[in-house]
Coordinates of C-alpha atoms and ligand atoms in Angstrom, one line a residue:
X15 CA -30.8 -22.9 45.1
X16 CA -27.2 -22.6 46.4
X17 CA -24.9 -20.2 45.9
X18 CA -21.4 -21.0 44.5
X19 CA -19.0 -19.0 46.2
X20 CA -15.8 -18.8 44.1
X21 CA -14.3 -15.9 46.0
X22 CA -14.4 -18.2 49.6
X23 CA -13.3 -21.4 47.8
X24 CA -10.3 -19.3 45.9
X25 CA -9.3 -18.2 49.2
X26 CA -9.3 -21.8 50.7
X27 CA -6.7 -22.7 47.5
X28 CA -5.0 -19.7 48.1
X29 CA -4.6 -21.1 51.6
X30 CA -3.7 -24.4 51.2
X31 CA -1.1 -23.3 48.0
X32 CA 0.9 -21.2 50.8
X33 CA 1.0 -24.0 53.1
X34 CA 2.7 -26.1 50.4
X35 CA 4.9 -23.2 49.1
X36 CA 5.8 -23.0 52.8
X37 CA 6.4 -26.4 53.7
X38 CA 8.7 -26.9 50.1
X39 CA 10.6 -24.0 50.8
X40 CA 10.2 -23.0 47.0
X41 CA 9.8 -19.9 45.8
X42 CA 8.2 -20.0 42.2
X43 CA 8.1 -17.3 39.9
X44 CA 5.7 -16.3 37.3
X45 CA 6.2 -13.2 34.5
X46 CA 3.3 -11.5 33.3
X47 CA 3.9 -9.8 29.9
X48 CA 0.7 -7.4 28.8
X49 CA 0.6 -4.9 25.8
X50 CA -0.9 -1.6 25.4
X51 CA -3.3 0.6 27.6
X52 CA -6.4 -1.9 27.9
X53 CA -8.1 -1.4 31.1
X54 CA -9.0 -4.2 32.5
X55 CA -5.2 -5.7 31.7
X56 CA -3.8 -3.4 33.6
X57 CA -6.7 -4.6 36.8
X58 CA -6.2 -8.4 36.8
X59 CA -2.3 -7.7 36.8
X60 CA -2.9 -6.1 40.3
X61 CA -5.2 -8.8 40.8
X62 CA -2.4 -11.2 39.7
X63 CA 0.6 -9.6 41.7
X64 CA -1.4 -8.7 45.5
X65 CA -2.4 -13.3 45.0
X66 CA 1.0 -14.2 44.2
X67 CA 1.9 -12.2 47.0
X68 CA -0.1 -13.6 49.4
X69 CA 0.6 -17.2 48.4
X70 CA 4.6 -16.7 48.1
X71 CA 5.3 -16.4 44.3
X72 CA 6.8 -14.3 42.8
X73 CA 5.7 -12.1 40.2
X74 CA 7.5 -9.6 37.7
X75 CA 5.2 -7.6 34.9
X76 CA 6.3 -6.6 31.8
X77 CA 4.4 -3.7 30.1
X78 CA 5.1 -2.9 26.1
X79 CA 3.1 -0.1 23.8
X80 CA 0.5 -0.9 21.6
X81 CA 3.0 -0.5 19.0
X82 CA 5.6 -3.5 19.6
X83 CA 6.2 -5.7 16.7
X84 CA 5.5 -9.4 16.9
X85 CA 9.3 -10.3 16.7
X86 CA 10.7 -8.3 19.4
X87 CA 7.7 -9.9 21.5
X88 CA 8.6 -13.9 20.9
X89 CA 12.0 -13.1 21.3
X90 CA 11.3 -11.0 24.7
X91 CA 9.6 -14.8 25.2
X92 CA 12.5 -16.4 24.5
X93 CA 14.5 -15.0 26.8
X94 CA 12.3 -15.8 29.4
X95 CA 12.1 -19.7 28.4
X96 CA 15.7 -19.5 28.9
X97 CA 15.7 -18.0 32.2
X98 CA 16.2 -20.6 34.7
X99 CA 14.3 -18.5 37.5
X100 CA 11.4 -18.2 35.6
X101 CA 8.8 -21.0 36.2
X102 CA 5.5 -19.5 34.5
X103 CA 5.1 -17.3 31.9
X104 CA 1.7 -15.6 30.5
X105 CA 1.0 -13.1 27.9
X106 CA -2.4 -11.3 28.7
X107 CA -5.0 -10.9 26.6
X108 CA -5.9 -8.9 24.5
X109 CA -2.8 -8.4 22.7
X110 CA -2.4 -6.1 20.1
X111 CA -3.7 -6.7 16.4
X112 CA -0.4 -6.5 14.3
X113 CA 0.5 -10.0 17.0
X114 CA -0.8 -13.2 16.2
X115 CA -2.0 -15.0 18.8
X116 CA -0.8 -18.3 18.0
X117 CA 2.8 -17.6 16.8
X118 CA 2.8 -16.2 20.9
X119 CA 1.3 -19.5 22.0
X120 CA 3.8 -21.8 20.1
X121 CA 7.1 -19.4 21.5
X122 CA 6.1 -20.0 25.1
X123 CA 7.8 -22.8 26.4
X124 CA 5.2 -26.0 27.3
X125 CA 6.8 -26.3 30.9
X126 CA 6.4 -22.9 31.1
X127 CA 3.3 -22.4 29.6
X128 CA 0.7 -22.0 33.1
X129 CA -2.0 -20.5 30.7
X130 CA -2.0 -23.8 29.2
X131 CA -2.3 -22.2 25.7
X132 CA 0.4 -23.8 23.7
X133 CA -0.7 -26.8 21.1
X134 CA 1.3 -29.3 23.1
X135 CA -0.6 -28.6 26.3
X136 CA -3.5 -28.3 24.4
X137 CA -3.1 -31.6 23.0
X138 CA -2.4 -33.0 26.1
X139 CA -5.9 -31.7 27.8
X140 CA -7.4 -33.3 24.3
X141 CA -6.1 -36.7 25.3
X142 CA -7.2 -36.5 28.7
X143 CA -4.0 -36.5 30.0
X144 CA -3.5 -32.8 31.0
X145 CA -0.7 -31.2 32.6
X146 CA -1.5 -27.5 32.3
X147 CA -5.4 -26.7 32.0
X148 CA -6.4 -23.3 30.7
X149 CA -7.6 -21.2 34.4
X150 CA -10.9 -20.6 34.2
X151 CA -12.4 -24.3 33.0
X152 CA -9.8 -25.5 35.4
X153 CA -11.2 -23.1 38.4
X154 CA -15.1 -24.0 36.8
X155 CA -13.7 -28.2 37.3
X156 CA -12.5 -27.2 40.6
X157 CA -16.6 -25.7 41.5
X158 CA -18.0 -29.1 40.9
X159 CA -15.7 -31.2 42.3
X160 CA -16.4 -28.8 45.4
X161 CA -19.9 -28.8 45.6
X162 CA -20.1 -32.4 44.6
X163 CA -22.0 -31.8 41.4
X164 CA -21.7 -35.0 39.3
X165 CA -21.1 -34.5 35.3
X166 CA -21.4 -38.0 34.2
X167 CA -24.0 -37.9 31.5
X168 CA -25.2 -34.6 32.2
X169 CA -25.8 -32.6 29.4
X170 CA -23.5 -29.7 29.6
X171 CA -24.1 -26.5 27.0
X172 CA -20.9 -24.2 26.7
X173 CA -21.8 -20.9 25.3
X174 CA -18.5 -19.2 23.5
X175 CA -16.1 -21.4 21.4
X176 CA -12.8 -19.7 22.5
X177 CA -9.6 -21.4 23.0
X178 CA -9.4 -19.6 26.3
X179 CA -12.6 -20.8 27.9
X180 CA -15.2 -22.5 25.4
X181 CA -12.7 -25.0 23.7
X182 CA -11.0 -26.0 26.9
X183 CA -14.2 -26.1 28.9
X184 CA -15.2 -28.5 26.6
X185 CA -12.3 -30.8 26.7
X186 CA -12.8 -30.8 30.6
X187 CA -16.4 -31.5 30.5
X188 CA -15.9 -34.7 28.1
X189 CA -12.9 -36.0 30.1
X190 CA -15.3 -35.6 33.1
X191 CA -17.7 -38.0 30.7
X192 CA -20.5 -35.5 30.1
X193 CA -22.0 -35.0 27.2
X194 CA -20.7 -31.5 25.7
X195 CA -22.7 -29.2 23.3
X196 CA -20.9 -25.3 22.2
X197 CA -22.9 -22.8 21.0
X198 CA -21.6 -19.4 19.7
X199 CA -22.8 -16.4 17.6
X200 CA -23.9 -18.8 14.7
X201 CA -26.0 -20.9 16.6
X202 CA -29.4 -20.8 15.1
X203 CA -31.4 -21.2 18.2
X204 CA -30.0 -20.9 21.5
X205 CA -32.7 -21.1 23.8
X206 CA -33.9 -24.4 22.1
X207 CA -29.9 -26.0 23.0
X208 CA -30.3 -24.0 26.5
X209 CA -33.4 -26.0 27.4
X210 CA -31.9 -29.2 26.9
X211 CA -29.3 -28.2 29.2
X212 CA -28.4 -29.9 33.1
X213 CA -25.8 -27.6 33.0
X214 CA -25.0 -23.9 31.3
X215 CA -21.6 -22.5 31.1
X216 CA -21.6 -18.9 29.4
X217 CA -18.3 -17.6 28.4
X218 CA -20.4 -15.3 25.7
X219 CA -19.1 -11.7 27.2
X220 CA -23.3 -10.2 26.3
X221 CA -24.9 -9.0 29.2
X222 CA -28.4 -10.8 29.8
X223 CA -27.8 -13.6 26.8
X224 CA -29.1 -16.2 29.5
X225 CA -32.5 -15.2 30.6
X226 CA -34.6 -16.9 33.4
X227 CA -37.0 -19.0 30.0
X228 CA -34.0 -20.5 28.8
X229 CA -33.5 -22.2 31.8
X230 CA -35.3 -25.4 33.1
X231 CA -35.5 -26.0 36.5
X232 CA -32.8 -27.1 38.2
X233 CA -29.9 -26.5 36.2
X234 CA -26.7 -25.7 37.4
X235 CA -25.9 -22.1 36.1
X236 CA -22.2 -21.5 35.5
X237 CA -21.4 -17.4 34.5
X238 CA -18.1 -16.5 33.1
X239 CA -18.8 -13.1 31.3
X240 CA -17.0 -10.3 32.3
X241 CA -19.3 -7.0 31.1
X242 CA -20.8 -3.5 32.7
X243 CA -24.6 -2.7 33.1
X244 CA -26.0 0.6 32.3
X245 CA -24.4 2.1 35.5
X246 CA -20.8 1.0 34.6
X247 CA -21.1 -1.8 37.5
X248 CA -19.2 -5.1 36.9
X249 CA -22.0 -7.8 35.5
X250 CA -22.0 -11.3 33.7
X251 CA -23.8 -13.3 30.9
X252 CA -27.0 -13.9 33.5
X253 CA -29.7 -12.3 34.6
X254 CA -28.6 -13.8 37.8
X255 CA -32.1 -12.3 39.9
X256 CA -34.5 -14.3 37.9
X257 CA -32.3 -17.3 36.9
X258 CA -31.4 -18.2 40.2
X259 CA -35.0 -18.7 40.9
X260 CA -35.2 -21.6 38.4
X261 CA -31.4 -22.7 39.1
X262 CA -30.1 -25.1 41.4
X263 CA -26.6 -24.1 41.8
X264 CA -25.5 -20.5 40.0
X265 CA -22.3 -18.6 40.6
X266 CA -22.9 -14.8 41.5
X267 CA -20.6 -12.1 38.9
X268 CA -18.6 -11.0 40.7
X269 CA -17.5 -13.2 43.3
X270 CA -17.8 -16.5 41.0
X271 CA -15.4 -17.7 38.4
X272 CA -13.0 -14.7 38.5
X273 CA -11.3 -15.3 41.7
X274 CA -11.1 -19.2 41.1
X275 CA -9.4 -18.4 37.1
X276 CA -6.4 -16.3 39.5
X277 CA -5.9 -19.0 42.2
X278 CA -5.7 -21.8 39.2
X279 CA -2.8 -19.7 38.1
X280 CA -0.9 -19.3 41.0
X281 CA -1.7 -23.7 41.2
X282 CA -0.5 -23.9 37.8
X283 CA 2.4 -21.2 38.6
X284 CA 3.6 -24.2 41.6
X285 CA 3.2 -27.0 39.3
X286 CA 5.2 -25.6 36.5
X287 CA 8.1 -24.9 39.3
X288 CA 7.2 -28.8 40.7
X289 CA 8.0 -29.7 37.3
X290 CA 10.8 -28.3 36.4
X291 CA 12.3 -28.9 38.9
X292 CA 12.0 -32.6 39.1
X293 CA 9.3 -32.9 42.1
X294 CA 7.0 -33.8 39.9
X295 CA 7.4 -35.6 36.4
X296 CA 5.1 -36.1 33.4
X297 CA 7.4 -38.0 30.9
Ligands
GUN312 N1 -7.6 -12.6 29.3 C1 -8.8 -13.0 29.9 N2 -8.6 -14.2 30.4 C2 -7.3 -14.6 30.2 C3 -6.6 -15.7 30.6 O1 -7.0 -16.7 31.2 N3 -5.3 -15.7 30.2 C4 -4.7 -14.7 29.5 N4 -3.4 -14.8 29.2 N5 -5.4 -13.6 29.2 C5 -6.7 -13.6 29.5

């Protein structure tokens, strides 16, 4: 079995993202806008700002109440498409309830949109010519391409059908020319999809929904959930001690996908700088 270590190969793209920033003498700048009093928000935005930091972007947060109404939001949005200084922009989820989700998609501006979230860039990833992936299937691309792990004709099992992981994650897998099933709550039987798997890619958020006899041996465990065991500690999707026995490659939770999502931003953050202005060009 071997380990994937995100957290060490997010700091080698940290790395190699400040040399460039360095040796371009650009100075990109992303805006993160988040809404209400959720928790964990308010954690990856430190998470967010101390890596843009260390890699030379910069980084300016925008914090509204629970309460703001979805106009005042898209036009706050606006203003920030029109801001020449402003090279990335990204909204973070959860927002609040009385905000649709996709009317915030669509405002962002496609060159600016480093979450990847808006239909054009969506579109874009569904004709396998992306510009801006979603983070964490790009950051979950970036693993395998690492560690050598070959997806042609592998059959690849996605659990979670989200347009931030499970939709995207799929797109990358089938441009990548493996075979792509996605399971979510309705799925009648899991485990039966699970054992068919090479490779297992749980964006579910439930602690434990991938247990060591859904697994055959040697598949490649991929673990995206964010959740807290019965002592509050930080835990994924996996019951990583007895699935890594059967698995041949598994990321830990913590230490796996999370650090790789943040250092595809802060790529994604350079790229949207690279293309507006003109180093790089897509047309
Ligand atoms: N919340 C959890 N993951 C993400 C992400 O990748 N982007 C945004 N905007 N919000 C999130």
């Amino acid at each position: 079995m071997t380990l994937i270590d995100g957290k060490q190969l997010a700091k080698k793209i940290r790395k190699s993202l400040k040399e460039k920033v360095d040796r371009e003498q650009i100075k990109p700048k992303l805006v993160v806008i988040w809404c209400g009093n959720n928790e964990a928000s308010r954690v990856y935005d430190r998470i967010k700002s101390k890596a843009c930091e260390e890699v030379g972007v910069k980084f300016e947060e925008y914090h509204f109440g629970e309460n703001i109404s979805e106009t005042e939001l898209i036009d706050f949005i606006y203003k920030l498409n029109n801001e020449e200084s402003i090279n990335g922009i990204l909204v973070q989820y959860p927002i609040p309830k009385q905000i649709s989700l996709q009317k915030i998609a669509n405002a962002i501006d496609k060159n600016k949109d480093v979450d990847g979230f808006n239909p054009y860039n969506i579109g874009l990833l569904d004709s396998n010519c992306p510009v801006f992936t979603p983070c964490t299937p790009l950051g979950i691309m970036k693993m395998f391409e690492e560690y050598k792990i070959d997806l042609t004709g592998k059959k690849v099992v996605i659990i979670g059908r989200s347009n931030v992981v499970g939709k995207p994650m799929a797109e990358c897998m089938l441009n990548a020319n493996a075979t792509v099933t996605i399971c979510h709550s309705k799925t009648k039987n899991l485990k039966e999809e699970l054992l068919k798997a090479d490779v297992i890619i749980s964006s579910a958020g439930k602690r434990n929904i991938v247990t060591a006899d859904m697994v055959r041996e040697g598949t490649v465990v991929i673990d995206v959930g964010t959740n807290r065991d019965e002592n509050g500690k930080l835990c994924g999707d996996v019951d990583f001690e007895n699935v890594k026995k059967k698995a041949s490659y598994i990321t830990p939770n913590p230490g796996g996908v999370g650090p790789m999502t943040v250092a595809m931003l802060l790529n994604n953050v350079i790229k949207a700088y690279e293309i507006q202005n003109g180093i790089i060009n897509y047309d």
